[in-house]
mmCIF file of C-alpha atoms and ligand atoms in Angstrom:
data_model
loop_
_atom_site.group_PDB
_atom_site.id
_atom_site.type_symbol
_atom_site.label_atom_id
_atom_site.label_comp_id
_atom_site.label_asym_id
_atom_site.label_seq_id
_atom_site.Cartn_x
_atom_site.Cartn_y
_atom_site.Cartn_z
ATOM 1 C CA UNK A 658 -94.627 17.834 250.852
ATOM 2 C CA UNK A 659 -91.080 16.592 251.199
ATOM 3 C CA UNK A 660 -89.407 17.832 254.417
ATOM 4 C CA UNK A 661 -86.752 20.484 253.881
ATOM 5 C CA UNK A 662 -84.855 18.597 256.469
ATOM 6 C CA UNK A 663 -84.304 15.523 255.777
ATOM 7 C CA UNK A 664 -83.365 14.076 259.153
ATOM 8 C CA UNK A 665 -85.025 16.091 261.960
ATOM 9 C CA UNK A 666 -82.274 17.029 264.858
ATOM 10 C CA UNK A 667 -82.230 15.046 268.090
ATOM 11 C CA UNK A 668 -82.625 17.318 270.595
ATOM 12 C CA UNK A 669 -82.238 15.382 274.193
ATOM 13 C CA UNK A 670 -83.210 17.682 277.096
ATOM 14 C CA UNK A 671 -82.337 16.726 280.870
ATOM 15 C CA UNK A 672 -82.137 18.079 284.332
ATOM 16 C CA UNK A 673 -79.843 17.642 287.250
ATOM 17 C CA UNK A 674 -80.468 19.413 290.221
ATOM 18 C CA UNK A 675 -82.506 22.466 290.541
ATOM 19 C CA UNK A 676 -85.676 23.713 291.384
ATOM 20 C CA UNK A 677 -86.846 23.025 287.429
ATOM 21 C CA UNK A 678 -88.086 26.947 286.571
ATOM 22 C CA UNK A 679 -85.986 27.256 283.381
ATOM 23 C CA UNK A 680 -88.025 23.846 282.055
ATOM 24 C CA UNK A 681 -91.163 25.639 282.857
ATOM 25 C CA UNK A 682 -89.920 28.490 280.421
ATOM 26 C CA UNK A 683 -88.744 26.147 278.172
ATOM 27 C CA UNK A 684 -92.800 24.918 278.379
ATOM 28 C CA UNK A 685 -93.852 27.923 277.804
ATOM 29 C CA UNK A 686 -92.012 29.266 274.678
ATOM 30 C CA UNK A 687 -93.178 26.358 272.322
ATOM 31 C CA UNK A 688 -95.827 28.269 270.320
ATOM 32 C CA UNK A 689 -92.712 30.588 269.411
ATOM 33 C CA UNK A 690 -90.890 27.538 268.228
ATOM 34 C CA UNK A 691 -93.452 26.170 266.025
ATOM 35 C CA UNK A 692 -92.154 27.568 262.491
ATOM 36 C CA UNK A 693 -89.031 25.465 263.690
ATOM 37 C CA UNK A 694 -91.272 22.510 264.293
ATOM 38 C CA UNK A 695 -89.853 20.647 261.185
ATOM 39 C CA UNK A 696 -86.678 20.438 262.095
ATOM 40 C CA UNK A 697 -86.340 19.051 265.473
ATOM 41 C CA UNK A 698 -87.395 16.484 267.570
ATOM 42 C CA UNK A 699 -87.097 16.379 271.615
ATOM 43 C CA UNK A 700 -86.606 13.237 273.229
ATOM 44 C CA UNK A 701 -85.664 12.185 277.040
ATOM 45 C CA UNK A 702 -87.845 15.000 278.661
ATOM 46 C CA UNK A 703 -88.546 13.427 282.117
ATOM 47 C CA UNK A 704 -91.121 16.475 282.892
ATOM 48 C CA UNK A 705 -93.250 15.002 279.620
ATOM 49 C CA UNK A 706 -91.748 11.988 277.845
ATOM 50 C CA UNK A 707 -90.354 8.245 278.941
ATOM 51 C CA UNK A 708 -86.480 8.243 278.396
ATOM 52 C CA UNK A 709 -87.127 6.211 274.577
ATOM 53 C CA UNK A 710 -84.492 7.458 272.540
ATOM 54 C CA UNK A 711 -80.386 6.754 273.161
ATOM 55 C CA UNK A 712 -77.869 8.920 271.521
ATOM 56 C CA UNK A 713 -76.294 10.585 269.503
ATOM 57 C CA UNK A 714 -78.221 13.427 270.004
ATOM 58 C CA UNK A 715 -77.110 16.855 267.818
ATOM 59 C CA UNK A 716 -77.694 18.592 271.492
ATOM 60 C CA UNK A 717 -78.335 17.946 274.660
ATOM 61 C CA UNK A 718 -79.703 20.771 276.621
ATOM 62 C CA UNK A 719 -79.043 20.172 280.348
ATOM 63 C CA UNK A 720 -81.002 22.341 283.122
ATOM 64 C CA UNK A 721 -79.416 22.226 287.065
ATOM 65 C CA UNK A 722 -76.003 21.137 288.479
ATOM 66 C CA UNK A 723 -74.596 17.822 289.326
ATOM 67 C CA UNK A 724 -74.539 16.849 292.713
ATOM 68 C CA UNK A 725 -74.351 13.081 292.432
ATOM 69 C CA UNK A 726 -71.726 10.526 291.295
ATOM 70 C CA UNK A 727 -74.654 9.085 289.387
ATOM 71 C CA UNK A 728 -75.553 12.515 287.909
ATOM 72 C CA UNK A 729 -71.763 13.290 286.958
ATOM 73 C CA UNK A 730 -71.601 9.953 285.015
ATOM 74 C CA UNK A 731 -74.669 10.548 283.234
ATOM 75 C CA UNK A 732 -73.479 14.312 282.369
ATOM 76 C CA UNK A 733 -70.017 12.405 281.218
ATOM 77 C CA UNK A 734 -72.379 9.918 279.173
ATOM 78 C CA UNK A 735 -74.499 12.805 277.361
ATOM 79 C CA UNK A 736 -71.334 14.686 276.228
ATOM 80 C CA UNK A 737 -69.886 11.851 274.577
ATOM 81 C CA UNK A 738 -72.938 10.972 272.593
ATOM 82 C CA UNK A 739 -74.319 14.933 271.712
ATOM 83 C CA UNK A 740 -72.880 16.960 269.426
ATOM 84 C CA UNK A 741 -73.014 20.183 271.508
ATOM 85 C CA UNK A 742 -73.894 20.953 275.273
ATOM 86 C CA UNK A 743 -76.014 23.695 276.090
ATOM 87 C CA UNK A 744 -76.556 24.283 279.805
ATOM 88 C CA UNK A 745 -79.789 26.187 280.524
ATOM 89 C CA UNK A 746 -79.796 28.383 283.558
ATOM 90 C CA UNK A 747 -77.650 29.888 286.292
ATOM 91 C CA UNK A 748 -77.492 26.181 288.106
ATOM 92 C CA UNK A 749 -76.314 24.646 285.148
ATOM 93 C CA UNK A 750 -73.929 27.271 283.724
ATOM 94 C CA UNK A 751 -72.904 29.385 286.859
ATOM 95 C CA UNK A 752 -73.916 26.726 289.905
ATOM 96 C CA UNK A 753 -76.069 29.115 290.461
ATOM 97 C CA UNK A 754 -78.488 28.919 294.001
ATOM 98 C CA UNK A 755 -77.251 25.155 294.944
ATOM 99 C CA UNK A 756 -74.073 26.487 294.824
ATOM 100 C CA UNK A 757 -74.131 29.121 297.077
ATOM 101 C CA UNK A 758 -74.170 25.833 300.259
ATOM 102 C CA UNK A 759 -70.468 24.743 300.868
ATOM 103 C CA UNK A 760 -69.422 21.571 302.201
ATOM 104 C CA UNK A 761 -69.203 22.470 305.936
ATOM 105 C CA UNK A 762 -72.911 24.328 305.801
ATOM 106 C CA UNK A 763 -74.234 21.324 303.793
ATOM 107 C CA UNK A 764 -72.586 18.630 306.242
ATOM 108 C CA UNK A 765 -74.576 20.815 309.218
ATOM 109 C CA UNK A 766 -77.601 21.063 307.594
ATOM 110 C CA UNK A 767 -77.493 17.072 306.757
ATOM 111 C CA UNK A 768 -77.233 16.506 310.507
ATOM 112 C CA UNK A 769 -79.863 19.020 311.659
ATOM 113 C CA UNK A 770 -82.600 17.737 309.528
ATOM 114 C CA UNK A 771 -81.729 13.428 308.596
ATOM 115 C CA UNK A 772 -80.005 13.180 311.896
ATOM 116 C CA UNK A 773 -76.755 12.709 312.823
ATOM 117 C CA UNK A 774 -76.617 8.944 311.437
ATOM 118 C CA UNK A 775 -77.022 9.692 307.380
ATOM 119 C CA UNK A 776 -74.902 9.451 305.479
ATOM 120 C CA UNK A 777 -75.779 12.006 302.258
ATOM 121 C CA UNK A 778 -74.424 11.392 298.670
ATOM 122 C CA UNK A 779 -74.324 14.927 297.683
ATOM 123 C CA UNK A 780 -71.312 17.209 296.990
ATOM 124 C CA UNK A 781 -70.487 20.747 295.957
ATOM 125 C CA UNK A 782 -72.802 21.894 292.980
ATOM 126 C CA UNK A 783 -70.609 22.763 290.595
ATOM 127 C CA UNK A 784 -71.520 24.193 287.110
ATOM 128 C CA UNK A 785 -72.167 21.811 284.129
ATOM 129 C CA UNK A 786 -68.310 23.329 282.836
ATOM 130 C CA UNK A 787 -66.709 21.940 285.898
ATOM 131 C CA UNK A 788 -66.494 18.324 284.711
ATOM 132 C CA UNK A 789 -67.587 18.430 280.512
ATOM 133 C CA UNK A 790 -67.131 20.894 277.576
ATOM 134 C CA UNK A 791 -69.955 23.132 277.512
ATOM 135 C CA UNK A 792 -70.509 24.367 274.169
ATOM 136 C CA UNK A 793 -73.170 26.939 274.968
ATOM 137 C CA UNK A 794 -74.412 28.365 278.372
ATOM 138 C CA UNK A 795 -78.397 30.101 278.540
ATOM 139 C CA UNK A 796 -78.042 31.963 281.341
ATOM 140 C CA UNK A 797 -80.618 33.614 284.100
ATOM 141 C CA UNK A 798 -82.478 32.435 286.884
ATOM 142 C CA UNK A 799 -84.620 31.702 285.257
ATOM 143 C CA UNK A 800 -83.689 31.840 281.835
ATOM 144 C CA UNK A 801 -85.473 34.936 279.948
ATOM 145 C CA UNK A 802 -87.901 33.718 277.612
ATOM 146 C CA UNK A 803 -86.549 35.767 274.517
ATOM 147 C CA UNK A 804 -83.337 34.515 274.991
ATOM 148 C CA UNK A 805 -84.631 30.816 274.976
ATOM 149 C CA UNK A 806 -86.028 31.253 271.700
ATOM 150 C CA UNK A 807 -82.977 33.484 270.231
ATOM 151 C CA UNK A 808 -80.446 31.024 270.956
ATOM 152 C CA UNK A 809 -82.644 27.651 269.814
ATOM 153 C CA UNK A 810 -83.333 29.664 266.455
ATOM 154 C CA UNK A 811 -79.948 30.462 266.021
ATOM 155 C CA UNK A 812 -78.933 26.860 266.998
ATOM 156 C CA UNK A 813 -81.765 24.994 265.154
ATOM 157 C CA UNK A 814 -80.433 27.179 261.890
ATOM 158 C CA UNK A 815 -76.765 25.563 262.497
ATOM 159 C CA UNK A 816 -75.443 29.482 264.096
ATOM 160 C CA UNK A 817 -73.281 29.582 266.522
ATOM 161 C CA UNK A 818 -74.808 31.663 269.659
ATOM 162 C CA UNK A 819 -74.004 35.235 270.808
ATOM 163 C CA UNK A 820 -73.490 36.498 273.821
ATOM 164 C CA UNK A 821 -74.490 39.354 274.323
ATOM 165 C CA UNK A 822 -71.548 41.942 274.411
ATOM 166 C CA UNK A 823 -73.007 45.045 276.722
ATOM 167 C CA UNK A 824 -74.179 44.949 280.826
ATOM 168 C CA UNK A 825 -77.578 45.034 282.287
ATOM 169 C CA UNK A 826 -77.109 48.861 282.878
ATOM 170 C CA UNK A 827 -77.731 49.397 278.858
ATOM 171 C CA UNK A 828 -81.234 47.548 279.686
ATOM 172 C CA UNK A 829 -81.504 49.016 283.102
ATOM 173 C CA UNK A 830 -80.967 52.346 281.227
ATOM 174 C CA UNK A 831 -83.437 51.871 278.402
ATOM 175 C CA UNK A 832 -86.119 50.856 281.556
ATOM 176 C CA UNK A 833 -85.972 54.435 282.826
ATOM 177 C CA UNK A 834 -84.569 53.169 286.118
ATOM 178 C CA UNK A 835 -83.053 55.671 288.317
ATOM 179 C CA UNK A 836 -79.211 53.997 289.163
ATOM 180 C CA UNK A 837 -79.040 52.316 292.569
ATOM 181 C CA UNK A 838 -75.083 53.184 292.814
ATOM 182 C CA UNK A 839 -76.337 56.712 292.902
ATOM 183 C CA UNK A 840 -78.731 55.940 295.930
ATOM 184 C CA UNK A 841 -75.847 53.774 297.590
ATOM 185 C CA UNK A 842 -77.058 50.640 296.744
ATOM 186 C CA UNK A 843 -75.526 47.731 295.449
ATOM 187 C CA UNK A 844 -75.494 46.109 292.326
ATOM 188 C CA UNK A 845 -73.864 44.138 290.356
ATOM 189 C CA UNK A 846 -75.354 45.412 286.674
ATOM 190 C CA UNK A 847 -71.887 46.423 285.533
ATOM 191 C CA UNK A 848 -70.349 43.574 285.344
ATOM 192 C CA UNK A 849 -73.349 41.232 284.476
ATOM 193 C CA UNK A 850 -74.305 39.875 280.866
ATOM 194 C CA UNK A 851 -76.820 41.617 279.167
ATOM 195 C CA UNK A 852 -80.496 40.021 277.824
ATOM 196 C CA UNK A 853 -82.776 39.857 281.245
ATOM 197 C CA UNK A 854 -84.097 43.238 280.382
ATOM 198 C CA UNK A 855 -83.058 44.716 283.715
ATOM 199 C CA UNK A 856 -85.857 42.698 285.622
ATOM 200 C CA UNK A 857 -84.542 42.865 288.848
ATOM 201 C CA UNK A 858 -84.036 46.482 289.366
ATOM 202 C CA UNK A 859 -86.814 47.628 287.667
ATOM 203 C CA UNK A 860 -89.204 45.523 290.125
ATOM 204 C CA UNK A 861 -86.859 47.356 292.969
ATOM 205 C CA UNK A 862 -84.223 44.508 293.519
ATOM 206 C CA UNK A 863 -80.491 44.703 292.407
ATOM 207 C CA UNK A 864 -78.665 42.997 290.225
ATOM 208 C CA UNK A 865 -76.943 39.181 291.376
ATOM 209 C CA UNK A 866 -75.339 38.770 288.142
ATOM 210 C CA UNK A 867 -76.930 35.763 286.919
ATOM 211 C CA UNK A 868 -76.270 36.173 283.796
ATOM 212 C CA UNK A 869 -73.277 35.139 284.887
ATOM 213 C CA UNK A 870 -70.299 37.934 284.041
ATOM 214 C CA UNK A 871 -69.510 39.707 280.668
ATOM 215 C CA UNK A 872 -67.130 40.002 278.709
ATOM 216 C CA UNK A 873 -64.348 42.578 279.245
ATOM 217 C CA UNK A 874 -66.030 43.437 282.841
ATOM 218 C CA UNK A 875 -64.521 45.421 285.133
ATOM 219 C CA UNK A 876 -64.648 43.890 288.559
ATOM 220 C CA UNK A 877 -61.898 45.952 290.530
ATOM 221 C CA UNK A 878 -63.692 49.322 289.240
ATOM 222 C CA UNK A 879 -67.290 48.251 290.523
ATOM 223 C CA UNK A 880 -65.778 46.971 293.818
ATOM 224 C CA UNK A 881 -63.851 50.468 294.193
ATOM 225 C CA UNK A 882 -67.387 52.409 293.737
ATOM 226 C CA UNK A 883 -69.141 50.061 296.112
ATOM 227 C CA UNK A 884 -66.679 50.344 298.999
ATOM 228 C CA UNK A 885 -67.514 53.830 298.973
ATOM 229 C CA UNK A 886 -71.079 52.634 300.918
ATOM 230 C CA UNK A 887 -70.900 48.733 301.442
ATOM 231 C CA UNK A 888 -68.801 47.152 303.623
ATOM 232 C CA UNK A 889 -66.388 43.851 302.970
ATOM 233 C CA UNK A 890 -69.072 41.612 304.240
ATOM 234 C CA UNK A 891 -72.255 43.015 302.305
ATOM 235 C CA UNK A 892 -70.134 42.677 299.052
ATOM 236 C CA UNK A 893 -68.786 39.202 299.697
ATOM 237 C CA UNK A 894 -72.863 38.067 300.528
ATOM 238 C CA UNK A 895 -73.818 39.475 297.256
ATOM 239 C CA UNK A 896 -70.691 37.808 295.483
ATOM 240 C CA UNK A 897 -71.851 34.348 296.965
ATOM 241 C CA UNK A 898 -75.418 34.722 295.438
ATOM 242 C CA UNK A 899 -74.528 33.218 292.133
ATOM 243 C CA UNK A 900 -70.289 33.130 291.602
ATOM 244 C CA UNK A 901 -69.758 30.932 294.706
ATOM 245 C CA UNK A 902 -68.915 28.318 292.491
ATOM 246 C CA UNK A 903 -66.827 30.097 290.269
ATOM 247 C CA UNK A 904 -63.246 30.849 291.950
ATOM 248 C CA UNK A 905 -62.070 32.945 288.867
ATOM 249 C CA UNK A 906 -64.237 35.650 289.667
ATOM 250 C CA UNK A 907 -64.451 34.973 293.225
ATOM 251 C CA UNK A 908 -60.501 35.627 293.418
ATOM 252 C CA UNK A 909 -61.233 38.828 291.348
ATOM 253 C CA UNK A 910 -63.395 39.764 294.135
ATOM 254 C CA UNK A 911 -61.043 38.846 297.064
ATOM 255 C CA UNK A 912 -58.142 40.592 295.497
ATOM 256 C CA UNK A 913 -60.281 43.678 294.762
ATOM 257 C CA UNK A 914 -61.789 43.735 297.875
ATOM 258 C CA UNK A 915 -58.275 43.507 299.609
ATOM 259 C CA UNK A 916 -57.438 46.926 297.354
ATOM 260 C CA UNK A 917 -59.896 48.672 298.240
ATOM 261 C CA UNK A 918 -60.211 48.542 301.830
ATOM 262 C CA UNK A 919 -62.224 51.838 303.534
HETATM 263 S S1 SF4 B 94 -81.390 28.685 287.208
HETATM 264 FE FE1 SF4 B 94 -82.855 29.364 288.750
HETATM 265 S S2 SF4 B 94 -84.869 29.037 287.808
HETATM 266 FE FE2 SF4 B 94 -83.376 27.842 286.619
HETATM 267 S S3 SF4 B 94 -83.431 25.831 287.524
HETATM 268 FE FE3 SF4 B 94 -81.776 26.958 288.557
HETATM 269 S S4 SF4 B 94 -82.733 27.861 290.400
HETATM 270 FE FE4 SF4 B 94 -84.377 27.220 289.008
HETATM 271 S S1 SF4 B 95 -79.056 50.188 288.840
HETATM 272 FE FE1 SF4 B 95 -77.564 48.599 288.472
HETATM 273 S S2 SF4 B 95 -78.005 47.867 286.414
HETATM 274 FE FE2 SF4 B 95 -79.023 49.804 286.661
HETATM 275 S S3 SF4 B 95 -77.581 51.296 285.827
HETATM 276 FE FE3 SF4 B 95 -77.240 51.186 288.035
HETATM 277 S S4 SF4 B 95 -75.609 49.685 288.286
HETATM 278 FE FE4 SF4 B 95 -76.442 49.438 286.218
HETATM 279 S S1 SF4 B 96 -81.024 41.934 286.853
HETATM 280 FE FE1 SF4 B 96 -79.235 40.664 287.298
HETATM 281 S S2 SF4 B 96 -79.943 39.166 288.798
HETATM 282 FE FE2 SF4 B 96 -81.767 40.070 287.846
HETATM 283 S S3 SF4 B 96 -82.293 38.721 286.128
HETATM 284 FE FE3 SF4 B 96 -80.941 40.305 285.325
HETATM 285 S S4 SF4 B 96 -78.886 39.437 285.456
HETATM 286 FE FE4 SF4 B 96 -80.193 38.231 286.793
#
């Protein structure tokens, strides 16, 4: 039977820096993509294939943040030859965990551990957006498995991807979890993309936000109900969790926080 496709989609898949858990979802969706199986092809996985096949690709989908000159000119390389960008994860879209280490804790570190003598090669982890066009961003750390396969169906079938438009309260909600605000806690579900399913607080952990921030959200209102039980400092530690990297928001913060002083 004559493909429906006639040329199968080059789908190149690479990782910078990261700890690799949104490939291992990746891994683990691919019975779900099987009815999709005739119209791609992956090439250039280090975790399971040599790197065989140059570009163009139609996309590349990159996991984990540049922290190399090397891995900045091969990010520079893949956007010229793929079609679109899609960063999978916090790390790549957000900077995620690597970014929460800034240059003066990351020079320390180097000279508590290597000694005093090395000379490292890294710098700032910075999100995938920082240095390319990023066409689409997956987010979550890691990336939830249902919104893997959402957004390669959608992309495999020449869609554009949605975001999704409400908070992680709406899924929160629909979990039956009580409100941490309400118990003093913090969180930031208000302001954070929708699609994890509320994961964190319904296993008794708050919201980071990596699903990176929504649409529309309301940073100076959250800020104003937090300050009414978390101090400057507690805030700013949850802020650096996952929008270290990310000075709009970061600035949204600092001004917010400067507002709403106890
Ligand atoms: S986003 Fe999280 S799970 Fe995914 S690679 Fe980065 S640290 Fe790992
Ligand atoms: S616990 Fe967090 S995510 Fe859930 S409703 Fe409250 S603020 Fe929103
Ligand atoms: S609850 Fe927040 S931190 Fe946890 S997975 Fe969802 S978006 Fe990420």
């Amino acid at each position: 039977m004559q493909n429906r496709f006639s040329k199968k989609l080059k789908i190149a898949i690479y990782d910078f820096t990261d700890c690799e858990g949104c490939e291992v979802k990746l891994v683990s969706i691919k019975e779900r993509l099987v009815h999709l199986a005739d119209r791609f092809n992956i090439v250039n996985w280090r975790l399971g294939q040599e790197k065989i096949k140059d570009g163009p690709y139609a996309a590349a989908i990159i996991e984990g943040t540049p922290v190399t000159q090397d891995e900045i000119d091969l990010l520079r390389e893949l956007r010229e030859k793929s079609k679109l960008i899609i960063s999978l994860g916090a790390c790549a879209s957000i900077a995620g965990i690597p970014g929460i280490m800034n240059k003066s804790e990351r020079k320390k570190w180097y000279a508590k551990i290597y000694g005093a003598n090395y000379k490292p090669k890294g710098i700032d982890a910075l999100p995938l957006s920082a240095y390319v066009k990023v066409n689409h961003m997956i987010h979550g750390c890691p990336v939830d498995e249902d919104e893997l396969v959402r957004t390669l169906e959608e992309l495999l079938s020449g869609k554009t991807p949605r975001y999704r438009r409400y908070s992680v309260c709406l899924e929160c909600k629909l979990a039956g979890n009580q409100c941490r605000l309400l118990h003093k806690k913090i969180c930031f579900g208000p302001i954070t993309q929708g699609g994890c399913k509320a994961i964190c607080i319904s296993g008794g952990s708050p919201c980071y936000g990596c699903f990176g921030v929504r649409e529309e959200a309301n940073i100076p209102a959250l800020v104003k109900i937090l300050r009414r039980f978390a101090s400057e400092k507690e805030i700013n530690n949850h802020v650096t969790m996952f929008f270290n990297q990310i000075p709009e928001y970061k600035n949204v913060f600092k001004q917010a926080l400067k507002n709403y002083k106890k």
